[in-house]
XYZ file of C-alpha atoms in Angstrom:
375
model
C -45.428 57.048 10.646
C -43.642 60.090 9.336
C -41.602 59.447 6.164
C -38.583 60.868 7.990
C -38.749 58.272 10.782
C -35.792 55.896 10.662
C -35.634 52.996 13.090
C -32.370 51.442 14.196
C -31.439 47.791 14.474
C -31.767 48.160 18.265
C -35.267 49.558 17.844
C -36.191 46.517 15.760
C -34.678 44.151 18.336
C -36.636 45.617 21.229
C -39.898 45.711 19.254
C -39.366 42.078 18.267
C -39.118 41.300 21.975
C -42.365 43.185 22.600
C -44.036 41.080 19.911
C -42.775 37.904 21.597
C -44.354 39.073 24.833
C -47.637 39.964 23.117
C -47.926 36.438 21.735
C -48.087 35.077 25.284
C -51.625 36.483 25.457
C -52.712 34.602 22.346
C -55.323 32.490 24.146
C -56.402 34.776 26.967
C -56.930 38.389 25.916
C -60.021 38.422 23.611
C -61.973 40.603 23.133
C -58.966 42.830 23.887
C -55.915 42.850 21.596
C -52.694 40.984 22.304
C -50.101 43.591 23.271
C -46.514 43.490 24.511
C -44.341 46.282 25.926
C -40.619 46.732 26.602
C -39.038 49.690 28.443
C -35.393 50.452 27.682
C -32.747 52.800 29.093
C -29.693 53.006 26.875
C -29.447 49.479 25.554
C -30.774 47.749 28.654
C -34.306 46.478 29.208
C -35.542 47.768 32.564
C -39.127 46.570 32.378
C -41.376 44.469 30.215
C -44.921 43.145 30.269
C -47.817 41.908 28.217
C -51.590 42.003 28.400
C -52.388 38.723 30.122
C -56.166 38.636 30.401
C -59.175 40.814 29.644
C -59.840 43.133 32.567
C -56.270 42.838 33.809
C -53.496 45.444 33.512
C -52.459 46.402 29.994
C -48.945 45.653 28.754
C -47.691 49.188 29.415
C -48.843 49.065 33.056
C -47.131 45.694 33.612
C -43.905 47.051 32.107
C -44.040 50.301 34.118
C -44.507 48.351 37.335
C -41.477 46.219 36.478
C -39.358 49.270 35.583
C -40.268 51.398 38.582
C -38.253 54.648 38.739
C -36.080 53.457 35.847
C -38.946 54.296 33.478
C -38.205 58.036 33.807
C -36.405 59.177 30.670
C -36.676 55.714 29.086
C -37.886 54.563 25.659
C -41.038 52.462 25.471
C -41.612 49.890 22.727
C -45.234 48.782 22.510
C -46.911 46.660 19.838
C -50.096 48.770 19.762
C -50.642 52.487 20.289
C -51.310 53.195 23.992
C -54.974 53.697 24.768
C -56.271 57.147 25.744
C -59.759 56.321 27.028
C -61.288 54.712 30.097
C -62.414 51.193 29.219
C -62.052 48.224 31.533
C -58.864 49.924 32.768
C -57.563 53.549 32.903
C -55.723 55.090 29.915
C -52.183 53.799 29.372
C -51.144 57.072 27.737
C -51.742 58.876 31.033
C -49.685 56.290 32.937
C -46.766 56.724 30.539
C -46.929 60.511 30.918
C -47.009 60.234 34.699
C -44.005 57.880 34.637
C -41.949 60.484 32.755
C -40.895 58.336 29.803
C -38.990 60.184 27.056
C -40.004 58.303 23.929
C -42.738 55.888 22.838
C -42.447 53.729 19.712
C -45.627 51.905 18.694
C -45.675 49.133 16.127
C -49.078 50.213 14.819
C -51.853 52.695 15.388
C -54.822 51.344 17.325
C -57.708 50.694 14.871
C -60.202 51.273 17.685
C -62.021 54.503 16.694
C -61.851 55.597 20.334
C -58.056 55.694 20.023
C -57.005 55.844 16.330
C -53.991 58.128 16.763
C -55.289 60.013 19.781
C -53.102 58.081 22.213
C -49.934 59.087 20.389
C -51.266 62.628 20.050
C -51.769 62.874 23.805
C -48.204 61.700 24.391
C -46.826 64.296 21.966
C -48.831 67.037 23.661
C -47.122 66.041 26.913
C -43.692 66.483 25.302
C -42.978 62.794 24.685
C -41.293 61.894 21.406
C -43.371 59.335 19.465
C -42.988 57.157 16.391
C -45.185 54.515 14.809
C -44.848 51.797 12.178
C -41.991 49.592 13.366
C -42.810 45.909 12.559
C -46.393 46.963 11.907
C -47.343 43.963 9.760
C -46.153 41.537 12.438
C -48.154 43.416 15.060
C -51.300 43.311 12.944
C -50.810 39.582 12.292
C -51.105 39.010 16.049
C -54.536 40.661 16.095
C -56.341 39.990 12.799
C -59.723 39.671 14.497
C -59.432 42.730 16.709
C -58.306 44.837 13.749
C -61.081 43.533 11.499
C -63.735 44.083 14.169
C -62.592 47.625 14.914
C -62.425 48.590 11.232
C -65.396 46.706 9.802
C -67.543 45.577 12.735
C -67.063 41.876 11.942
C -64.662 39.169 13.117
C -61.833 37.509 11.211
C -63.187 34.166 9.979
C -61.184 30.964 9.587
C -62.722 27.713 8.382
C -61.012 24.509 9.478
C -61.401 21.433 7.289
C -59.957 17.931 7.277
C -59.778 15.916 4.077
C -58.269 12.856 2.465
C -55.762 12.867 -0.367
C -58.694 12.689 -2.798
C -60.471 15.671 -1.219
C -63.090 13.800 0.842
C -64.224 14.727 4.332
C -66.134 11.517 5.087
C -67.040 8.149 3.662
C -70.205 7.892 1.597
C -71.909 6.582 4.759
C -71.001 9.776 6.604
C -68.339 8.113 8.773
C -65.500 10.601 9.319
C -63.736 9.807 12.609
C -60.824 10.060 12.229
C -59.377 11.220 8.893
C -56.300 12.868 10.404
C -53.869 11.604 13.018
C -53.631 12.768 16.635
C -50.975 15.449 15.972
C -53.240 17.271 13.514
C -56.163 17.068 15.914
C -54.044 18.574 18.692
C -52.978 21.330 16.327
C -56.603 22.096 15.452
C -57.395 22.431 19.155
C -54.761 25.148 19.399
C -56.577 26.950 16.590
C -59.798 26.563 18.567
C -58.128 27.950 21.681
C -57.238 31.284 20.064
C -60.776 31.720 18.695
C -63.524 33.738 20.349
C -66.245 31.528 18.898
C -66.670 28.263 16.999
C -69.397 28.234 14.363
C -71.104 25.112 13.074
C -74.324 24.113 11.382
C -77.198 22.072 12.724
C -76.373 19.303 10.243
C -73.030 18.720 11.953
C -74.679 18.757 15.381
C -77.315 16.201 14.376
C -74.758 13.957 12.657
C -71.893 14.062 15.186
C -73.214 15.601 18.447
C -69.853 17.376 19.005
C -68.745 19.032 22.240
C -66.854 21.800 20.405
C -64.533 22.472 23.312
C -60.805 23.133 23.563
C -58.756 20.240 24.873
C -55.009 20.812 25.039
C -52.174 18.568 26.176
C -51.814 20.437 29.458
C -55.495 19.910 30.288
C -58.464 22.215 29.842
C -58.945 23.296 33.467
C -59.019 27.088 33.675
C -58.821 27.394 29.899
C -61.014 30.008 28.223
C -63.575 28.104 26.166
C -64.744 29.775 22.953
C -68.450 30.364 22.566
C -70.221 27.791 20.397
C -72.517 29.187 17.701
C -74.950 26.827 15.955
C -76.792 27.952 12.814
C -80.196 26.302 13.032
C -82.862 27.925 10.860
C -85.601 25.467 11.900
C -84.542 25.170 15.550
C -83.910 21.426 15.417
C -81.176 21.513 18.073
C -81.813 18.755 20.651
C -81.916 19.976 24.236
C -79.822 16.885 25.079
C -76.904 17.924 22.853
C -73.521 17.353 24.441
C -72.328 20.892 23.796
C -75.072 22.208 26.067
C -73.412 20.396 28.949
C -69.985 21.955 28.334
C -68.513 25.066 30.000
C -68.935 28.350 28.157
C -71.684 29.813 26.011
C -73.744 28.004 23.396
C -75.619 30.389 21.106
C -78.234 29.009 18.731
C -78.920 31.307 15.798
C -82.311 30.816 14.214
C -85.012 32.667 12.271
C -87.699 34.956 13.719
C -90.876 33.090 14.522
C -89.142 30.149 16.198
C -90.098 31.201 19.707
C -92.131 28.674 21.667
C -91.712 25.491 23.682
C -88.638 24.300 21.799
C -86.824 27.588 22.360
C -87.850 27.525 26.023
C -86.494 23.980 26.403
C -83.180 24.967 24.848
C -82.879 27.987 27.125
C -83.617 25.760 30.104
C -80.780 23.489 28.939
C -78.384 26.453 28.967
C -78.520 27.762 25.407
C -78.879 31.357 24.300
C -81.224 31.965 21.365
C -80.451 34.667 18.806
C -82.630 35.641 15.845
C -81.365 36.763 12.450
C -83.271 37.446 9.232
C -83.692 34.870 6.469
C -82.121 34.986 3.040
C -84.013 34.271 -0.194
C -83.799 30.515 0.488
C -85.282 30.787 3.985
C -81.910 30.082 5.518
C -80.084 32.318 7.993
C -78.703 35.375 6.223
C -74.947 34.854 6.478
C -74.362 38.487 5.573
C -76.129 39.445 8.808
C -74.306 36.812 10.839
C -70.834 38.371 10.872
C -71.922 41.827 12.095
C -73.950 40.061 14.794
C -70.864 38.116 15.904
C -68.863 41.341 15.855
C -71.424 43.009 18.121
C -70.770 40.197 20.630
C -67.077 41.267 20.657
C -65.905 38.088 18.937
C -62.529 38.819 17.325
C -61.593 35.547 15.653
C -64.198 32.996 14.652
C -63.469 29.462 13.491
C -65.953 27.532 11.376
C -66.127 23.776 11.903
C -68.898 22.615 9.641
C -69.889 20.412 6.754
C -70.022 21.007 3.002
C -73.367 22.834 3.001
C -72.345 25.685 5.324
C -68.804 25.837 3.945
C -70.175 26.025 0.425
C -72.515 28.850 1.383
C -69.713 30.751 3.119
C -67.453 30.303 0.112
C -70.107 31.623 -2.266
C -70.695 34.616 -0.005
C -66.958 35.360 0.301
C -67.160 35.523 4.087
C -64.160 33.357 5.043
C -60.784 35.079 5.376
C -58.637 31.960 5.673
C -59.134 28.243 5.109
C -57.031 25.825 7.164
C -57.108 22.376 5.564
C -55.556 19.301 7.168
C -54.822 16.746 4.469
C -54.296 13.135 5.471
C -52.396 10.614 3.314
C -55.455 8.378 2.888
C -57.992 7.832 0.116
C -61.727 7.601 0.864
C -63.006 6.992 -2.657
C -65.012 8.915 -5.220
C -68.308 8.331 -3.397
C -67.087 10.043 -0.246
C -68.318 13.486 0.806
C -66.563 16.586 -0.494
C -65.410 19.789 1.165
C -68.006 22.118 -0.367
C -71.538 21.786 -1.651
C -71.504 24.090 -4.666
C -74.271 23.253 -7.123
C -74.171 25.078 -10.423
C -70.416 25.129 -11.013
C -70.180 24.002 -14.632
C -67.438 26.077 -16.263
C -63.847 26.783 -15.357
C -64.779 30.442 -15.260
C -67.084 29.675 -12.311
C -64.366 28.168 -10.166
C -63.171 29.606 -6.859
C -59.471 30.367 -6.525
C -57.315 30.552 -3.409
C -53.857 31.769 -2.497
C -51.637 29.271 -0.688
C -50.243 31.079 2.361
C -48.500 28.289 4.247
C -47.698 24.581 4.076
C -46.635 22.707 7.182
C -46.318 19.048 8.075
C -48.110 18.145 11.289
C -47.315 14.576 12.244
C -48.258 12.398 9.284
C -50.614 15.030 7.846
C -50.196 18.293 5.971
C -51.663 21.600 7.128
C -52.458 23.920 4.241
C -53.452 27.519 4.890
C -55.242 29.397 2.125
C -56.429 32.971 1.763
C -58.565 34.730 -0.793
C -56.769 35.192 -4.074
C -56.440 38.878 -4.696
C -57.299 40.192 -8.189
C -54.199 40.574 -10.329
């Protein structure tokens, strides 16, 4: 955005509406970004739209169709810079030029290297006035995974945990169902629904045999199911696991050398097998995992795992946000903790977080933490 650009209160109002529209694609657009668009003549909205589903029309095309001839000479408010390349659909910048719009205001530049300012440049070359940067932080917050993947080649990672008041995730026996009440579990399913993939460890699979599917109040029929990713260095995944009978992809990540009858049986049961290198402890190299998930076009990934994997992810600094549901119950000092972190002996070794949000969900609290930035 040029330092001289000044946006009016009306500009902010119409962009806020575009952001509302973009949020309607929260569960359906990955791997594409969530985008909303509003077309205005004077102070009247003449067309609006949002990107509904991958492969479908982009937000600008939906809004242009709604506006018809009224788009000529109008101002367009869009939450992401219009694309200028042929992907799953034709370039939106060309459609805006053809429609004869007078001005385009984008909330943020597209981080996709194939666009990255070129869409706005094409519009300016065609004589269309452009501006960028209005409500940019809100626009980026709608697409943390897409932005991270475009800039760094890896997804945005959230780990979801449930714990008691005394910080335990299970009884000493391993019993953990259910720590939280139904409202918190419904809320966690909404977090699942916006994710491209759910990541867990083989320990959780062997202990709980989870389905790892999205189940919402309105039913799951027609709902996009995130891929399930199981980290299984020794390929112990049973071919009878319940998640292999669920809709959507199940990807088992293991180490090279684990080809053979067991891998064949898992493939026959519907699993995909992916190989990643080992770390120094002969476990899957977590540093290689995130680029691999990014290459699969996974924008947002949610980890649902036990203390071993969460401890390893914490040590490696690979989680962007931690969502912790805290129930008003006590499980006792022999219960299982959130993280397995051997070797922490001094206060200087501790891990620190920044509290981003606190919300009550039914009888439980939802705490959202991010990485504490150096002061």
